[in-house]
Coordinates of C-alpha atoms in Angstrom, one line a residue:
Chain A
M19 CA 23.8 9.0 6.0
N20 CA 22.7 11.3 8.7
F21 CA 20.8 8.4 10.3
L22 CA 19.8 10.0 13.6
N23 CA 18.3 13.0 11.8
A24 CA 16.4 10.8 9.4
L25 CA 15.3 8.6 12.2
A26 CA 13.9 11.6 14.1
N27 CA 12.1 12.8 11.0
S28 CA 10.6 9.4 10.3
L29 CA 9.5 9.1 13.9
Y30 CA 7.9 12.5 14.0
I31 CA 6.0 12.1 10.8
T32 CA 4.9 8.5 11.4
I33 CA 3.7 9.0 14.9
L34 CA 1.8 12.2 14.3
S35 CA 0.2 11.0 11.1
V36 CA -0.9 7.7 12.7
L37 CA -2.4 9.4 15.8
I38 CA -4.4 11.9 13.7
I39 CA -5.5 9.2 11.3
V40 CA -6.8 7.0 14.1
V41 CA -8.7 9.9 15.8
L42 CA -10.2 11.4 12.6
S43 CA -11.0 8.2 10.7
S44 CA -12.7 6.5 13.6
M45 CA -14.8 9.6 14.2
T46 CA -15.8 9.9 10.5
A47 CA -16.5 6.2 10.1
W48 CA -18.6 6.0 13.2
M49 CA -20.7 9.0 12.1
L50 CA -21.1 7.6 8.6
A51 CA -22.0 4.2 9.9
R52 CA -24.6 5.5 12.4
T53 CA -26.3 8.0 10.1
D54 CA -28.4 6.3 7.6
N55 CA -29.0 8.9 4.9
K56 CA -28.1 9.2 1.3
L57 CA -25.3 11.6 2.0
S58 CA -23.5 9.2 4.2
K59 CA -23.8 6.5 1.6
I60 CA -22.4 8.7 -1.1
I61 CA -19.5 9.9 1.0
F62 CA -18.6 6.3 2.0
M63 CA -18.7 5.3 -1.7
I64 CA -16.4 8.1 -2.6
F65 CA -13.9 6.9 0.1
I66 CA -14.0 3.3 -1.2
A67 CA -13.9 4.2 -4.9
T68 CA -10.7 6.2 -4.4
M69 CA -8.9 3.1 -3.0
L70 CA -8.4 2.0 -6.6
I71 CA -6.6 5.2 -7.7
P72 CA -2.8 4.5 -7.9
F73 CA -0.5 7.1 -6.4
Q74 CA 1.1 7.9 -9.8
T75 CA -2.2 9.2 -11.1
L76 CA -2.3 11.8 -8.3
M77 CA 1.3 12.7 -7.7
M78 CA 1.7 15.4 -10.3
P79 CA -1.6 17.3 -9.8
L80 CA -1.1 16.9 -6.1
M81 CA 2.2 18.7 -6.2
Q82 CA 0.8 21.4 -8.4
F83 CA -2.1 21.9 -6.2
M84 CA 0.0 22.0 -3.0
S85 CA 2.4 24.6 -4.5
T86 CA -0.6 26.7 -5.5
I87 CA -1.9 26.5 -1.9
T88 CA 1.6 27.4 -0.6
N89 CA 1.9 30.3 -2.9
T90 CA -1.5 31.8 -2.7
L91 CA -2.8 31.0 0.8
H92 CA 0.6 31.1 2.5
I93 CA 0.0 27.7 4.2
P94 CA 3.3 25.8 3.9
M95 CA 2.6 22.5 2.3
I96 CA 5.6 21.6 0.3
N97 CA 9.0 21.0 1.9
T98 CA 7.6 20.8 5.5
R99 CA 7.0 17.8 7.6
E100 CA 3.5 19.0 8.5
G101 CA 2.5 19.2 4.9
L102 CA 3.7 15.7 4.5
I103 CA 1.7 14.6 7.5
F104 CA -1.4 16.3 6.0
M105 CA -1.0 14.4 2.8
H106 CA -0.4 11.1 4.5
I107 CA -3.6 11.6 6.4
G108 CA -5.4 12.2 3.1
F109 CA -4.1 9.1 1.5
S110 CA -4.7 6.8 4.4
S111 CA -8.3 7.9 4.9
S112 CA -9.9 5.5 2.5
I113 CA -8.6 2.3 4.0
S114 CA -8.8 3.5 7.6
V115 CA -12.4 4.6 7.2
F116 CA -13.2 1.4 5.5
L117 CA -11.8 -0.7 8.3
Y118 CA -13.5 1.3 11.1
H119 CA -16.8 1.4 9.2
G120 CA -17.0 -2.4 9.0
F121 CA -16.2 -2.8 12.7
V122 CA -18.6 -0.1 13.9
K123 CA -21.4 -1.8 12.1
S124 CA -20.9 -4.9 14.2
I125 CA -21.3 -2.9 17.5
P126 CA -24.9 -3.1 18.7
I127 CA -26.5 0.3 18.7
T128 CA -28.3 -0.4 22.0
L129 CA -25.1 0.5 23.9
E130 CA -25.2 4.0 22.5
E131 CA -28.9 4.4 23.0
A132 CA -28.5 3.5 26.7
A133 CA -25.7 6.0 27.1
T134 CA -27.7 8.8 25.4
I135 CA -30.7 8.1 27.7
D136 CA -28.3 8.4 30.7
G137 CA -27.5 11.9 29.4
A138 CA -24.2 11.5 27.5
S139 CA -23.5 13.9 24.7
K140 CA -22.6 12.6 21.2
F141 CA -19.0 13.3 22.1
G142 CA -19.3 11.5 25.4
V143 CA -20.9 8.5 23.7
F144 CA -18.1 8.3 21.2
W145 CA -15.1 8.8 23.3
R146 CA -16.1 7.0 26.4
I147 CA -18.0 4.0 25.0
I148 CA -17.4 3.4 21.3
F149 CA -13.7 4.2 21.1
P150 CA -12.6 1.7 23.8
I151 CA -14.6 -1.0 22.0
L152 CA -12.8 -0.1 18.8
K153 CA -9.4 -1.1 20.2
P154 CA -8.8 -4.2 18.1
I155 CA -9.4 -2.4 14.8
T156 CA -7.5 0.6 16.0
V157 CA -4.5 -1.6 16.5
T158 CA -4.9 -2.9 12.9
V159 CA -5.3 0.6 11.5
M160 CA -2.2 1.8 13.5
I161 CA 0.0 -1.0 12.4
L162 CA -1.0 -0.9 8.7
N163 CA -0.4 2.8 8.6
V164 CA 2.9 2.7 10.5
I165 CA 4.2 0.2 8.0
N166 CA 3.0 2.2 5.0
I167 CA 4.1 5.7 6.2
W168 CA 7.5 4.6 7.7
N169 CA 8.5 2.8 4.5
D170 CA 7.1 5.3 2.1
Y171 CA 9.6 6.6 -0.4
L172 CA 7.7 8.3 -3.3
L173 CA 5.6 10.9 -1.5
P174 CA 8.4 12.2 0.7
S175 CA 10.7 12.3 -2.3
L176 CA 8.4 14.6 -4.1
T177 CA 7.5 16.8 -1.1
L178 CA 10.7 17.2 1.0
T179 CA 13.6 18.9 -0.7
D180 CA 15.6 20.0 2.3
K181 CA 18.4 17.6 3.2
G182 CA 17.6 18.0 6.9
L183 CA 14.0 16.9 6.5
R184 CA 14.7 13.5 4.9
T185 CA 13.0 10.4 6.2
I186 CA 14.8 7.0 6.4
P187 CA 13.8 5.7 2.9
L188 CA 14.9 9.0 1.4
S189 CA 18.3 9.1 3.2
T190 CA 18.9 5.5 2.2
F191 CA 18.1 6.3 -1.4
Y192 CA 20.5 9.2 -1.5
F193 CA 23.1 7.3 0.4
F194 CA 23.1 4.6 -2.3
G195 CA 23.4 7.2 -4.9
E196 CA 26.6 8.5 -3.5
F197 CA 28.2 5.2 -2.4
T198 CA 27.2 2.7 -5.1
I199 CA 30.4 0.7 -4.9
Q200 CA 31.3 0.8 -1.3
W201 CA 29.1 -2.1 -0.3
N202 CA 30.5 -2.5 3.2
L203 CA 29.3 1.0 4.1
A204 CA 26.1 0.5 2.3
M205 CA 25.3 -2.7 4.1
A206 CA 26.1 -1.2 7.5
G207 CA 23.7 1.6 6.6
L208 CA 21.0 -0.9 5.7
M209 CA 21.4 -2.8 8.9
L210 CA 20.8 0.5 10.8
T211 CA 17.6 1.1 8.9
I212 CA 16.3 -2.4 9.8
I213 CA 16.8 -2.1 13.5
P214 CA 13.8 0.2 14.3
V215 CA 11.6 -2.1 12.3
V216 CA 12.8 -5.2 14.2
I217 CA 12.2 -3.5 17.5
F218 CA 8.8 -2.5 16.5
Y219 CA 7.9 -6.0 15.3
V220 CA 9.2 -7.7 18.5
L221 CA 7.1 -5.3 20.6
A222 CA 3.9 -5.5 18.5
Q223 CA 4.1 -9.0 17.1
K224 CA 1.0 -10.5 18.6
H225 CA -1.1 -7.5 17.6
I226 CA 0.2 -7.4 14.0
I227 CA -0.6 -10.9 13.2
K228 CA -4.0 -10.7 14.9
G229 CA -4.8 -7.4 13.3
I230 CA -4.1 -8.3 9.7
G231 CA -6.0 -11.5 10.0
E232 CA -9.1 -9.8 11.4
G233 CA -8.9 -6.9 9.1
A234 CA -8.7 -9.2 6.1
V235 CA -11.6 -11.5 7.1
K236 CA -13.9 -8.5 7.8
Chain B
M2 CA -34.3 21.7 17.1
Q3 CA -33.0 18.1 17.3
N4 CA -32.3 18.2 13.6
K5 CA -30.1 21.2 13.8
N6 CA -28.2 19.8 16.7
N7 CA -27.6 16.5 14.9
K8 CA -26.3 18.2 11.8
G9 CA -23.8 20.1 13.9
W10 CA -22.4 16.8 15.3
Y11 CA -22.4 15.2 11.9
L12 CA -20.3 18.0 10.5
L13 CA -17.9 18.0 13.4
F14 CA -17.2 14.4 13.2
T15 CA -16.9 13.9 9.4
A16 CA -15.9 17.3 8.0
P17 CA -12.2 17.4 9.1
L18 CA -11.1 14.2 7.5
F19 CA -13.4 14.7 4.5
I20 CA -11.8 18.0 3.8
I21 CA -8.3 16.7 4.0
F22 CA -9.4 13.8 1.8
L23 CA -10.9 16.1 -0.7
T24 CA -7.8 18.3 -0.9
V25 CA -5.3 15.4 -1.1
V26 CA -7.2 12.8 -3.3
V27 CA -10.3 14.0 -5.0
I28 CA -9.3 17.5 -6.2
P29 CA -5.9 16.3 -7.6
F30 CA -7.6 13.5 -9.3
V31 CA -10.0 15.9 -11.1
I32 CA -7.1 18.3 -11.9
G33 CA -5.2 15.4 -13.2
I34 CA -7.9 14.6 -15.7
Y35 CA -7.8 18.2 -16.8
Y36 CA -4.1 18.2 -17.2
S37 CA -4.1 15.1 -19.4
F38 CA -5.6 17.1 -22.2
F39 CA -2.7 19.5 -22.3
K40 CA 0.9 19.5 -23.4
W41 CA 3.1 21.1 -20.7
D42 CA 6.6 21.0 -19.4
G43 CA 5.9 21.7 -15.7
I44 CA 7.4 25.1 -15.6
A45 CA 4.7 27.6 -14.5
A46 CA 5.9 30.3 -16.8
N47 CA 5.6 28.2 -19.9
P48 CA 2.2 27.9 -21.6
K49 CA 0.0 24.9 -21.4
V50 CA -1.1 23.9 -24.9
F51 CA -4.5 22.3 -25.3
V52 CA -4.1 19.1 -27.3
G53 CA -7.3 17.3 -26.7
F54 CA -7.1 13.5 -27.0
D55 CA -3.6 13.7 -28.7
N56 CA -1.9 12.5 -25.6
F57 CA -4.1 9.5 -25.4
I58 CA -3.6 8.6 -29.0
K59 CA 0.1 9.1 -28.7
L60 CA 0.5 6.5 -26.0
F61 CA -0.7 3.7 -28.1
G62 CA 2.2 4.3 -30.4
D63 CA 4.8 4.7 -27.7
T64 CA 6.9 1.6 -27.9
R65 CA 8.6 2.0 -24.6
F66 CA 5.2 2.5 -22.9
L67 CA 3.8 -0.6 -24.6
E68 CA 6.9 -2.6 -23.6
S69 CA 6.3 -1.4 -20.0
T70 CA 2.7 -2.5 -20.2
W71 CA 3.7 -6.0 -21.4
K72 CA 6.5 -6.4 -18.9
T73 CA 4.3 -5.2 -16.0
T74 CA 1.6 -7.7 -17.1
L75 CA 4.1 -10.5 -17.3
F76 CA 5.6 -9.6 -14.0
T77 CA 2.1 -9.4 -12.4
I78 CA 1.1 -12.8 -13.6
L79 CA 4.3 -14.4 -12.3
A80 CA 4.2 -12.5 -9.1
V81 CA 0.6 -13.3 -8.3
I82 CA 1.1 -17.0 -8.8
S83 CA 4.4 -17.0 -6.9
V84 CA 3.2 -15.0 -3.9
N85 CA -0.1 -16.9 -3.5
I86 CA 1.5 -20.4 -3.7
I87 CA 4.3 -19.5 -1.2
G88 CA 1.9 -17.7 1.1
L89 CA -0.5 -20.6 1.1
V90 CA 2.1 -23.3 1.6
F91 CA 3.6 -21.4 4.5
A92 CA 0.1 -20.8 5.9
L93 CA -0.6 -24.6 5.8
L94 CA 2.8 -25.2 7.4
V95 CA 2.3 -22.8 10.2
T96 CA -1.2 -24.0 11.0
S97 CA -0.2 -27.6 11.2
K98 CA 1.1 -28.6 14.6
L99 CA 4.8 -28.4 13.8
R100 CA 7.0 -26.8 16.4
T101 CA 8.7 -24.4 14.0
S102 CA 5.6 -22.5 13.3
N103 CA 6.2 -19.3 15.3
A104 CA 9.8 -18.9 14.0
A105 CA 8.7 -19.6 10.5
R106 CA 5.9 -17.1 10.7
T107 CA 8.2 -14.4 12.0
M108 CA 10.8 -15.0 9.4
V109 CA 8.4 -15.0 6.5
F110 CA 6.6 -11.9 7.7
M111 CA 9.7 -9.8 8.5
P112 CA 10.5 -8.7 4.9
Y113 CA 7.1 -7.0 4.6
L114 CA 8.0 -4.7 7.5
I115 CA 11.3 -3.8 6.1
G116 CA 9.8 -2.1 3.1
G117 CA 10.3 -2.3 -0.6
L118 CA 13.0 0.2 -1.1
I119 CA 15.4 -1.3 1.4
L120 CA 14.7 -4.8 0.4
G121 CA 15.6 -3.9 -3.2
Y122 CA 19.0 -2.6 -2.1
I123 CA 19.7 -5.7 0.0
W124 CA 18.9 -8.0 -2.8
Q125 CA 20.8 -5.9 -5.3
F126 CA 23.9 -6.6 -3.2
I127 CA 23.0 -10.3 -3.0
F128 CA 22.6 -10.7 -6.7
L129 CA 25.7 -8.6 -7.4
D130 CA 28.2 -10.2 -5.0
V131 CA 26.8 -13.3 -3.3
F132 CA 25.3 -14.9 -6.4
T133 CA 28.5 -14.5 -8.4
L134 CA 30.5 -15.8 -5.5
I135 CA 28.3 -18.9 -5.2
G136 CA 28.5 -19.3 -8.9
Q137 CA 32.3 -19.3 -8.9
I138 CA 32.5 -21.7 -6.0
T139 CA 30.0 -24.3 -7.2
G140 CA 30.6 -23.8 -10.9
L141 CA 26.9 -23.5 -11.5
E142 CA 27.4 -20.3 -13.4
N143 CA 24.3 -20.4 -15.5
V144 CA 22.1 -20.2 -12.4
F145 CA 24.2 -18.2 -10.0
F146 CA 25.3 -15.2 -11.8
N147 CA 24.3 -11.6 -11.4
W148 CA 20.6 -11.8 -12.5
L149 CA 20.4 -8.0 -12.7
I150 CA 22.5 -7.7 -15.8
D151 CA 20.4 -10.1 -17.9
M152 CA 17.3 -8.7 -19.5
D153 CA 15.1 -11.7 -18.7
F154 CA 16.5 -12.7 -15.4
A155 CA 16.3 -9.1 -14.1
L156 CA 12.5 -9.5 -14.4
Y157 CA 12.7 -12.8 -12.5
A158 CA 14.8 -11.1 -9.9
L159 CA 11.9 -8.6 -9.4
V160 CA 9.4 -11.4 -9.1
F161 CA 11.7 -13.0 -6.5
V162 CA 12.1 -10.0 -4.4
F163 CA 8.4 -9.0 -4.6
T164 CA 7.5 -12.5 -3.5
W165 CA 10.0 -12.2 -0.6
Q166 CA 8.2 -9.0 0.4
M167 CA 4.6 -10.0 0.1
A168 CA 4.5 -13.7 0.9
G169 CA 4.5 -13.1 4.6
Y170 CA 1.5 -10.7 4.5
I171 CA -0.5 -13.0 2.3
M172 CA 0.4 -15.9 4.5
I173 CA -1.2 -14.2 7.5
I174 CA -4.4 -13.7 5.5
Y175 CA -4.5 -17.4 4.6
I176 CA -3.8 -18.3 8.2
A177 CA -6.8 -16.3 9.3
G178 CA -8.8 -18.0 6.6
I179 CA -7.7 -21.5 7.6
Q180 CA -8.3 -20.9 11.3
S181 CA -11.8 -19.8 10.5
I182 CA -12.7 -23.2 9.1
P183 CA -14.8 -24.8 11.9
N184 CA -13.2 -27.9 13.4
D185 CA -16.3 -30.0 13.3
V186 CA -16.4 -30.0 9.5
M187 CA -12.9 -31.3 9.4
E188 CA -13.6 -33.9 12.1
A189 CA -16.7 -35.1 10.3
S190 CA -14.8 -35.6 7.1
M191 CA -12.1 -37.5 8.9
I192 CA -14.7 -39.8 10.4
D193 CA -16.1 -40.3 7.0
G194 CA -12.7 -41.5 6.0
A195 CA -11.4 -38.6 3.9
S196 CA -7.7 -38.6 3.1
W197 CA -5.5 -35.5 3.8
L198 CA -5.5 -34.7 0.1
Q199 CA -9.3 -35.1 -0.2
R200 CA -9.8 -32.8 2.8
L201 CA -7.5 -30.2 1.3
K202 CA -9.2 -30.3 -2.0
N203 CA -12.9 -30.5 -1.0
I204 CA -13.1 -28.6 2.3
T205 CA -10.1 -26.3 2.8
F206 CA -9.9 -24.9 -0.7
P207 CA -13.6 -24.0 -1.2
L208 CA -13.8 -22.5 2.3
L209 CA -10.7 -20.5 1.7
M210 CA -12.3 -18.6 -1.2
P211 CA -12.9 -15.4 0.7
A212 CA -9.3 -15.3 1.8
F213 CA -8.3 -16.0 -1.7
T214 CA -10.4 -13.1 -3.0
I215 CA -8.7 -10.7 -0.7
S216 CA -5.2 -12.0 -1.3
L217 CA -5.7 -12.1 -5.0
F218 CA -7.0 -8.5 -4.9
L219 CA -4.0 -7.3 -2.8
T220 CA -1.4 -9.1 -4.9
L221 CA -2.8 -8.1 -8.2
S222 CA -3.0 -4.4 -7.3
S223 CA 0.3 -4.2 -5.5
A224 CA 2.1 -6.1 -8.3
F225 CA 0.7 -3.9 -11.0
K226 CA 1.6 -0.8 -9.1
I227 CA 5.1 -1.8 -8.1
Y228 CA 7.6 1.0 -7.8
D229 CA 9.9 1.0 -4.7
V230 CA 11.4 -2.4 -5.4
N231 CA 11.7 -1.6 -9.1
L232 CA 13.6 1.6 -8.3
S233 CA 16.1 0.1 -5.9
L234 CA 16.6 -3.3 -7.3
T235 CA 16.9 -2.7 -11.0
G236 CA 16.2 1.0 -11.5
G237 CA 14.5 0.1 -14.7
G238 CA 16.9 -2.7 -15.4
P239 CA 19.5 -3.2 -18.1
A240 CA 18.4 -0.8 -20.8
N241 CA 14.9 -0.1 -19.6
S242 CA 13.9 -3.7 -19.9
T243 CA 12.5 -3.8 -16.4
E244 CA 10.8 -0.4 -16.4
M245 CA 7.4 -1.1 -15.0
F246 CA 4.3 0.9 -15.6
A247 CA 4.6 3.1 -12.5
M248 CA 8.3 3.9 -13.2
N249 CA 7.5 4.7 -16.8
I250 CA 5.0 7.3 -15.7
Y251 CA 7.3 8.8 -13.1
N252 CA 10.1 9.1 -15.6
E253 CA 7.8 10.6 -18.2
I254 CA 6.6 13.3 -15.9
F255 CA 9.6 14.1 -13.7
G256 CA 12.4 12.8 -15.9
Y257 CA 11.4 14.0 -19.4
G258 CA 9.2 16.8 -18.2
N259 CA 6.2 15.8 -20.3
Y260 CA 3.6 16.7 -17.7
G261 CA 0.5 16.4 -19.8
Y262 CA 1.5 13.3 -21.6
G263 CA 2.7 11.6 -18.5
Q264 CA -0.6 12.4 -16.7
A265 CA -2.5 10.9 -19.6
K266 CA -0.6 7.7 -19.1
A267 CA -1.4 8.0 -15.4
I268 CA -5.1 8.1 -16.1
I269 CA -4.8 5.0 -18.3
F270 CA -2.9 3.4 -15.5
F271 CA -5.8 4.1 -13.1
L272 CA -8.4 2.7 -15.6
I273 CA -6.4 -0.5 -16.1
V274 CA -5.9 -1.1 -12.4
A275 CA -9.6 -0.4 -11.7
A276 CA -10.8 -2.6 -14.5
I277 CA -8.5 -5.6 -13.5
T278 CA -9.3 -5.4 -9.8
L279 CA -13.0 -4.9 -10.1
T280 CA -13.3 -7.8 -12.6
Q281 CA -11.2 -10.0 -10.3
V282 CA -13.3 -9.2 -7.2
Y283 CA -16.5 -9.8 -9.1
I284 CA -15.4 -13.2 -10.4
T285 CA -14.0 -14.5 -7.1
K286 CA -16.9 -13.2 -5.1
K287 CA -19.2 -15.4 -7.2
R288 CA -17.2 -18.5 -6.4
E289 CA -17.2 -18.0 -2.6
V290 CA -18.9 -20.8 -0.7
E291 CA -21.1 -20.0 2.2
L292 CA -20.9 -22.5 5.1

């Protein structure tokens, strides 16, 4: 089943994607929440509206578009882990921006005004004051995205064709394709895939429960 | 000068994510609408034939597609009821002062972390071997057989595994809702002599409406869009009888190679999901009670 290889791929993709998602979506949501013009409202509406679009509606044109980019602009999108990370970021943006936006609105703007008076740049205000306050919702965003990206089967199955690039769900799928009757091997393989999840849960338990509750009520 | 400076920051903060988002979601969506008016087999060298609304008309006569729609709707109704009842029951259990609450919470939530695909494989094994074994031992063979070979029971198996996956997540949402009910309202009602059932019906349920809105929204949309569990548990089931919407679309595009037709189905899929979820949120929002 090539488990260690798949584990490494899954870790690489999940960790990088989640880190970039947290940084970019918090920045975007904060700027959208603090700027009160029509453009911000429209952009935010677009983010939310697309939450309704199921993946199946996008999968085919996305693959076509990505191959076009790969062929014409020579930026490798298909069959690379980086291309997959790029796509995961795109798909997570709606919900991540939505969660951050709601939270940012509840932070009093006086904090930022005080910092600006004291001479902080916009960058300084964001990174040294706002981002630490965002910790609870950042945890929620991280956890939701980790679960989604780690367990995702469909997007990697369409993007990654090399055997060596497979993530855990992919390698499980192909493993079951080859060994449909040898259940003892299959069960052993499944147990392996569950171990990282259990470890993750044991470490993050408190935060997961708290985060989902808060995210939902907001 | 201030204005120019601000615009610079605005772009810096929002542009990166927005560009990625445009490339990955918005542009493919628009391209998809374009593709749905064509007939194409996916190979770049072969021509795309413009067929207008033919694809859309065709899908109303496609029996397998209509079967899929019906099965998905049936599945969704059963799944939504099942997940919400179990989620709510466990939430009530966990928030009461019983000692097993932490362990129960962990066990109920764990399946959500494992992910649909792997859950499907685990339960495939259980239905295949464990169920038949129990059936042989106890003699209750009309309940404990391999559900996955029967056209009706395979659907129930899907509902079962989906509930197994989602109940924990929904339970957490209900727990948050229950914990947000202020204690004094409960105490006041107890002083006024309300029974446990009365408290449940007249205080807990109305105040849980926001949590119910969210959880109904989540279960409706995830149930309708189900794919991972479908793929690993039944793979479309005995003779395509459990081929849900999402799987039908996938098979049409990548299995049969009808890119344009499949994309047209995908657009209809989006419209149905959007219509159902927006209607549901509208109705449940109206019934939410403010404290």
